[in-house]
Amino acid sequence: MPPRLLPTPLQSPLRRLRVNAGEQLEILDQTLLPWHKEWRRVTTLADAEHAIIAMQVRGAPLIGIIAAYGVALGLQESDASDNALNAISARLAATRPTAVNLGWALSVICERLRPIPVGQRVAAAWLEADAIAEEDARNNQLIGANGLKLLQYIAASHPPRTLQVMTHCNAGWLATARHGTALAPVYAARQAGLPVHVWVSETRPRNQGLLTAWELQEAGVPHTLIADNAAGLLILQGRVDAVIVGADRVAANGDVANKIGTCLKALAAAHQCLPFYVAAPFSTLDFNAATGDDIPIETRNDDELRLVTGVDNHNQADCLRQIAEGHSVYNPAFDITPAALVTGIITELGVSAASEPALARLRESEDR
Ligand code: MRU
C-alpha cells in the first residue's frame, strides 16, 4: 500500500505507513536538514524514543505527536496490557523534559486507550495518534488565522511597506503537523497577499534557524538568516515590526519557555516597544507550572557546543571540533521569557494576554 500522507496543503514532517499487517511511521530526519532531505523509518518504540532524543524530530507539538505514535508502536510490540501502556508512556515521557506537549499527548492517548479492550488497543492507538496529529494540524491553521489579524493590524499602523517579522528557532511546519505555530501567521500573511519578510536567527547551538530558512525558502517566503547576536542591532535600528516565536511550555502566569536566546529578543523588543508574540497550541499551556521557575529546563550534551556540523565540499555531512574535548561548557536548551515581556499569546482559541487571569479565562473557554 502506498504511504498515506497526513492531509496537508503545505508539507508534513511525518507519514504514516501500512506495512504488511503492521503500521509504521516515516519521519523527515531533521538532523540532516537543510543539507539532505531524507525520510527515516520509525518501526519500534526504541526508534521513536531515539528520534525524539536525537532530535531527528523536534519542536514541542511534533514531539508530542511522535510520542503518541510511539505508544502505538510500543503496544504493537507488547501484550498491550495496562502495565505495558504505563511502561511505554514512562519511557517516552523521559525523552525530553521541557516541551509539555509530550506529557500532554501521552496523557491524552493513555486516557483514551485505557477503557479499550486489550485486543483492540493497537488499532485504536494508531487512530488516536492520527487524531492528535490532525488536531494539531487544525490548531496550526487557527493559530495562523488569529496571528494574521495581528499582522494585518501591525501592517496597517505602518507606512505601506513589507512587514518585517523576526522569529527564533523553528516553529514552522517542521515542528508541528502542518502550518507551524510562529510561522503559521507568516504563511497566512503570504496567502492573504500581505507582503512579509522574515528575519531568521540562526539559533545556536543546534541551528534550528537553518530549518526555518530552509522551509521558508521552500515556501517562497522572503527571509534573511542572521547570527543570533545581530537581532538586538536590527530591533534597535527599527528594522523589525514584530517578533513572533513558538513556545515549549507556558506557565499559568504567562512566563514562556522557548528555545535559548528567545529572552534576549524579548528584552530588545520591550526596549523598542515592539510587539513580541508567542504562538502555541493550548496544549503548550501548563497550568501545573505556576511560573517559569516551575518549568524544567533541558541541559543538552556539551558536544553540541564543542562541535559544529555542516557539509563538506562533496556535500557529505561532517562535524568539526571548535573547542577541545573536555573544555568546560554549559548548554541549556531553553530560556524563560517573563510574562511582562510578552505582548500576547496566540493560540487556536484566540489571542490572550500573558497573564494569570487572562490564561485562566482561556482555560475556562477551553473547558466549555
Ligand atoms: O529543541 P527543539 O528544537 O525541539 O526546540 C523546540 C522548538 O522548536 C522551539 O523552542 C520552538 O520555538 C517551539 S516548538 C514549535
XYZ file of C-alpha atoms and ligand atoms in Angstrom:
383
model
C 0.000 0.000 0.000
C 1.440 3.452 -0.845
C 2.361 5.792 2.039
C -0.633 7.638 3.493
C 0.193 11.292 3.869
C -1.407 13.339 6.579
C -3.670 15.903 4.897
C -1.611 18.994 4.239
C -1.641 21.953 1.897
C 1.976 22.674 2.859
C 4.107 19.711 3.766
C 4.306 17.370 6.704
C 7.347 16.159 8.646
C 5.785 12.707 9.115
C 3.986 9.964 7.212
C 2.049 7.017 8.497
C 2.710 3.761 6.605
C 0.905 0.446 6.475
C 3.494 -2.311 6.041
C 2.052 -5.817 5.595
C -0.156 -6.339 8.652
C 1.526 -3.706 10.834
C 1.839 0.045 10.869
C 4.956 2.181 10.794
C 5.937 5.797 10.663
C 8.278 7.730 8.432
C 9.868 10.955 9.630
C 11.810 13.641 7.860
C 15.185 13.420 9.633
C 15.781 16.985 10.823
C 19.372 16.283 11.871
C 20.233 16.080 8.150
C 18.405 19.249 7.113
C 18.985 21.633 5.433
C 21.584 19.660 3.511
C 19.821 16.366 2.881
C 16.115 15.580 2.733
C 15.910 12.012 3.994
C 12.929 10.085 5.295
C 13.649 7.581 8.072
C 11.513 4.613 9.126
C 10.371 4.536 12.730
C 9.305 0.955 13.296
C 9.743 0.368 17.025
C 9.240 2.128 20.342
C 13.043 2.398 20.630
C 13.153 4.140 17.228
C 10.558 6.663 18.408
C 12.471 7.308 21.634
C 15.694 7.755 19.703
C 14.068 10.063 17.132
C 12.957 12.422 19.919
C 16.182 12.295 21.971
C 18.475 12.705 18.940
C 16.199 15.482 17.599
C 15.505 13.741 14.310
C 12.083 15.118 15.166
C 11.837 18.232 17.280
C 9.578 21.133 18.144
C 7.106 20.828 21.009
C 3.943 19.840 19.070
C 5.761 17.347 16.837
C 7.482 15.734 19.834
C 4.020 15.135 21.339
C 2.691 13.667 18.089
C 5.645 11.301 17.668
C 5.274 10.219 21.293
C 1.622 9.326 20.574
C 2.710 7.241 17.575
C 5.463 5.782 19.822
C 2.696 4.460 22.098
C 1.110 2.717 19.099
C 4.479 1.211 18.115
C 5.152 0.138 21.695
C 1.745 -1.534 22.048
C 2.295 -3.290 18.722
C 5.421 -4.988 20.115
C 3.979 -5.817 23.562
C 0.936 -7.541 25.093
C -0.847 -4.131 25.069
C -1.815 -4.566 28.737
C -2.228 -1.677 31.188
C 1.274 -2.403 32.519
C 2.718 -2.246 29.026
C 0.877 1.020 28.348
C 2.261 2.568 31.544
C 5.808 1.396 30.843
C 5.727 2.652 27.223
C 4.373 6.009 28.322
C 7.048 6.344 31.044
C 9.837 5.614 28.551
C 8.566 8.205 26.091
C 7.909 10.803 28.807
C 11.577 10.608 29.830
C 12.925 11.544 26.384
C 12.871 15.349 26.674
C 11.786 17.385 29.691
C 10.789 20.899 28.622
C 8.103 20.605 25.929
C 4.897 19.980 27.860
C 3.150 18.755 24.697
C 4.997 15.464 25.204
C 3.328 14.774 28.563
C 0.048 16.192 27.270
C -0.072 13.881 24.239
C 0.898 10.849 26.338
C -1.776 11.524 28.937
C -4.425 12.097 26.225
C -3.651 8.880 24.363
C -3.305 6.765 27.529
C -6.582 8.092 28.900
C -8.370 7.258 25.639
C -6.811 3.775 25.403
C -7.329 2.526 28.969
C -11.082 1.787 28.593
C -10.452 -0.086 25.312
C -10.139 -3.904 25.442
C -6.513 -5.062 25.183
C -7.104 -6.886 21.889
C -8.294 -3.680 20.182
C -5.715 -1.316 21.643
C -3.114 -1.383 18.890
C -5.556 -0.376 16.156
C -7.115 2.214 18.466
C -3.697 3.658 19.349
C -2.874 4.347 15.694
C -6.214 6.097 15.251
C -5.766 8.123 18.450
C -2.267 9.192 17.362
C -3.731 10.233 13.988
C -6.393 12.209 15.858
C -3.740 14.041 17.910
C -1.818 14.891 14.715
C -4.982 16.032 12.948
C -5.976 18.181 15.928
C -2.547 19.824 15.843
C -2.939 20.495 12.123
C -6.310 22.179 12.749
C -4.832 24.201 15.607
C -1.970 25.338 13.371
C -4.471 26.697 10.885
C -6.420 28.584 13.559
C -3.198 29.989 15.064
C -2.316 31.180 11.560
C -5.696 32.884 11.133
C -5.543 34.519 14.588
C -1.953 35.668 14.041
C -2.785 37.019 10.596
C -5.255 39.507 12.109
C -2.450 40.835 14.331
C -0.040 41.116 11.418
C -2.677 42.953 9.366
C -3.244 45.349 12.265
C 0.510 45.953 12.692
C 0.937 46.442 8.931
C -1.914 48.971 8.868
C -0.187 51.066 11.522
C 2.975 51.425 9.379
C 3.595 53.262 6.130
C 2.908 50.813 3.301
C 5.985 48.599 3.107
C 6.902 44.964 3.538
C 6.146 43.817 7.085
C 9.327 42.822 8.927
C 8.828 39.857 11.248
C 11.593 38.331 13.356
C 11.481 34.757 14.608
C 13.763 32.465 16.576
C 14.357 28.709 16.372
C 11.993 26.740 14.152
C 8.297 26.830 14.867
C 7.156 26.101 11.326
C 5.741 23.033 9.622
C 8.837 21.053 10.549
C 7.941 21.448 14.239
C 4.245 20.558 14.003
C 1.720 18.554 11.992
C 1.031 21.202 9.346
C 1.427 25.004 9.212
C 3.562 25.506 12.307
C 2.928 27.851 15.203
C 5.084 31.002 14.947
C 5.307 30.629 11.171
C 1.599 29.902 10.671
C 0.718 33.648 10.689
C 3.555 34.267 8.213
C 2.222 31.607 5.838
C -1.284 33.005 6.310
C 0.016 36.521 5.518
C 1.616 35.255 2.319
C -1.630 33.600 1.328
C -3.574 36.788 2.097
C -1.216 38.836 -0.090
C 0.343 40.775 2.808
C 3.992 41.427 1.865
C 6.170 39.956 4.605
C 9.868 39.398 5.157
C 11.230 37.238 7.993
C 14.465 37.782 9.930
C 15.550 34.264 10.887
C 18.028 33.949 13.719
C 20.473 31.097 13.455
C 19.654 29.688 16.928
C 22.967 28.348 18.145
C 23.952 25.720 19.085
C 21.529 23.413 17.200
C 20.889 25.957 14.446
C 17.151 25.380 14.126
C 17.111 28.739 12.313
C 18.591 26.893 9.337
C 15.474 24.724 9.335
C 13.327 27.848 9.326
C 15.362 29.331 6.479
C 15.010 26.061 4.558
C 11.253 25.798 4.959
C 10.688 29.494 4.142
C 12.844 29.045 1.047
C 10.770 26.015 0.012
C 7.589 28.054 0.513
C 8.945 31.086 -1.368
C 8.715 33.420 1.637
C 11.295 36.252 1.567
C 13.638 35.921 4.533
C 17.178 36.635 5.717
C 19.280 34.480 8.012
C 21.109 36.387 10.758
C 23.513 35.419 13.513
C 21.704 35.382 16.848
C 23.813 38.312 18.006
C 22.553 40.514 15.157
C 18.975 40.537 16.488
C 19.472 43.358 19.003
C 21.012 45.641 16.398
C 18.162 45.102 13.927
C 15.465 45.587 16.548
C 17.011 48.771 17.915
C 17.550 50.101 14.393
C 13.772 49.873 13.838
C 14.140 47.235 11.136
C 11.713 44.814 12.804
C 7.939 45.380 13.154
C 7.073 42.353 15.278
C 8.712 39.320 16.843
C 6.829 36.005 16.804
C 8.246 32.905 18.449
C 6.895 29.500 19.435
C 6.844 28.005 22.919
C 7.708 24.728 24.560
C 5.737 25.470 27.707
C 3.785 28.445 29.013
C 3.304 28.722 32.784
C -0.031 29.706 34.368
C 1.220 33.284 34.867
C 2.270 33.674 31.211
C 6.035 33.077 31.580
C 7.242 31.368 28.411
C 9.842 28.630 27.997
C 11.218 28.658 24.475
C 14.490 27.995 22.687
C 17.568 29.501 24.310
C 18.026 33.040 23.034
C 14.321 33.906 22.983
C 14.519 36.018 26.142
C 17.182 38.324 24.656
C 14.896 39.109 21.719
C 12.029 39.831 24.101
C 14.217 42.238 26.094
C 15.289 44.089 22.952
C 11.697 44.192 21.673
C 10.443 45.609 25.001
C 13.106 48.308 24.880
C 11.889 49.282 21.404
C 8.158 48.941 22.355
C 7.782 46.279 19.663
C 5.075 43.630 19.758
C 6.521 40.316 20.967
C 4.066 37.453 20.357
C 4.224 33.812 21.337
C 2.301 31.357 19.134
C 1.462 27.937 20.546
C -1.426 25.498 20.798
C -3.441 25.489 24.022
C -1.767 22.145 24.865
C 1.506 24.079 25.412
C -0.043 25.858 28.417
C 0.876 24.158 31.677
C -1.444 25.198 34.493
C 0.542 22.980 36.883
C 3.511 25.320 36.477
C 2.641 28.459 38.428
C 5.564 30.451 36.971
C 8.576 29.919 34.732
C 10.555 28.786 37.779
C 8.479 25.597 37.782
C 9.441 24.688 34.206
C 12.269 22.145 33.872
C 14.986 23.390 31.539
C 16.706 20.725 29.474
C 20.512 20.819 29.568
C 21.853 19.078 26.485
C 25.080 17.356 25.556
C 28.187 19.552 25.836
C 29.331 18.435 22.382
C 26.515 20.461 20.820
C 28.677 23.459 21.758
C 32.084 21.923 21.221
C 31.355 20.678 17.702
C 29.847 22.296 14.619
C 28.007 20.373 11.907
C 27.739 21.076 8.204
C 28.593 19.547 4.854
C 31.978 19.324 3.174
C 32.821 20.241 -0.432
C 31.377 16.903 -1.562
C 28.078 17.647 0.159
C 28.791 14.997 2.795
C 27.625 15.758 6.356
C 30.579 16.403 8.617
C 31.351 17.560 12.118
C 34.222 19.875 13.127
C 35.576 20.450 16.595
C 35.671 24.105 17.633
C 36.974 23.715 21.171
C 38.926 20.982 22.942
C 37.161 17.891 24.227
C 36.706 18.346 27.961
C 36.660 22.155 27.794
C 34.114 23.491 30.280
C 30.828 24.391 28.567
C 27.182 24.843 29.617
C 24.365 24.087 27.219
C 20.848 24.938 28.465
C 18.415 24.337 25.586
C 15.659 26.763 26.658
C 15.189 30.031 28.494
C 12.270 31.684 30.252
C 10.820 34.922 28.931
C 8.971 36.703 31.759
C 5.272 37.282 31.058
C 5.799 41.044 31.367
C 7.803 40.998 28.125
C 5.155 39.094 26.147
C 2.588 41.190 24.251
C 0.240 38.259 23.741
C -0.116 34.539 23.296
C -1.661 33.366 20.027
C -3.480 30.053 20.372
C -6.169 28.299 18.361
C -8.666 29.825 20.806
C -7.640 33.416 20.108
C -5.059 35.935 21.288
C -4.669 36.206 25.017
C -2.670 38.457 27.317
C 0.245 36.701 29.001
C -1.189 36.954 32.499
C -2.645 34.622 35.068
C -6.256 35.942 34.848
C -6.252 36.022 31.035
C -4.899 32.476 30.757
C -7.366 31.272 33.388
C -10.191 32.733 31.243
C -8.753 30.965 28.200
C -8.773 27.708 30.156
C -12.414 28.242 31.097
C -13.327 28.801 27.435
C -11.449 25.587 26.522
C -13.300 23.612 29.227
C -16.711 24.732 27.960
O 14.855 21.792 20.922
P 13.766 21.914 19.908
O 14.248 22.215 18.531
O 12.796 20.772 19.970
O 13.057 23.220 20.417
C 11.755 23.420 20.401
C 11.434 24.410 19.407
O 11.291 24.086 18.264
C 11.302 25.796 19.777
O 11.655 26.146 21.032
C 10.031 26.367 19.242
O 10.110 27.715 19.269
C 8.798 25.901 19.969
S 8.153 24.432 19.323
C 7.202 24.886 17.933
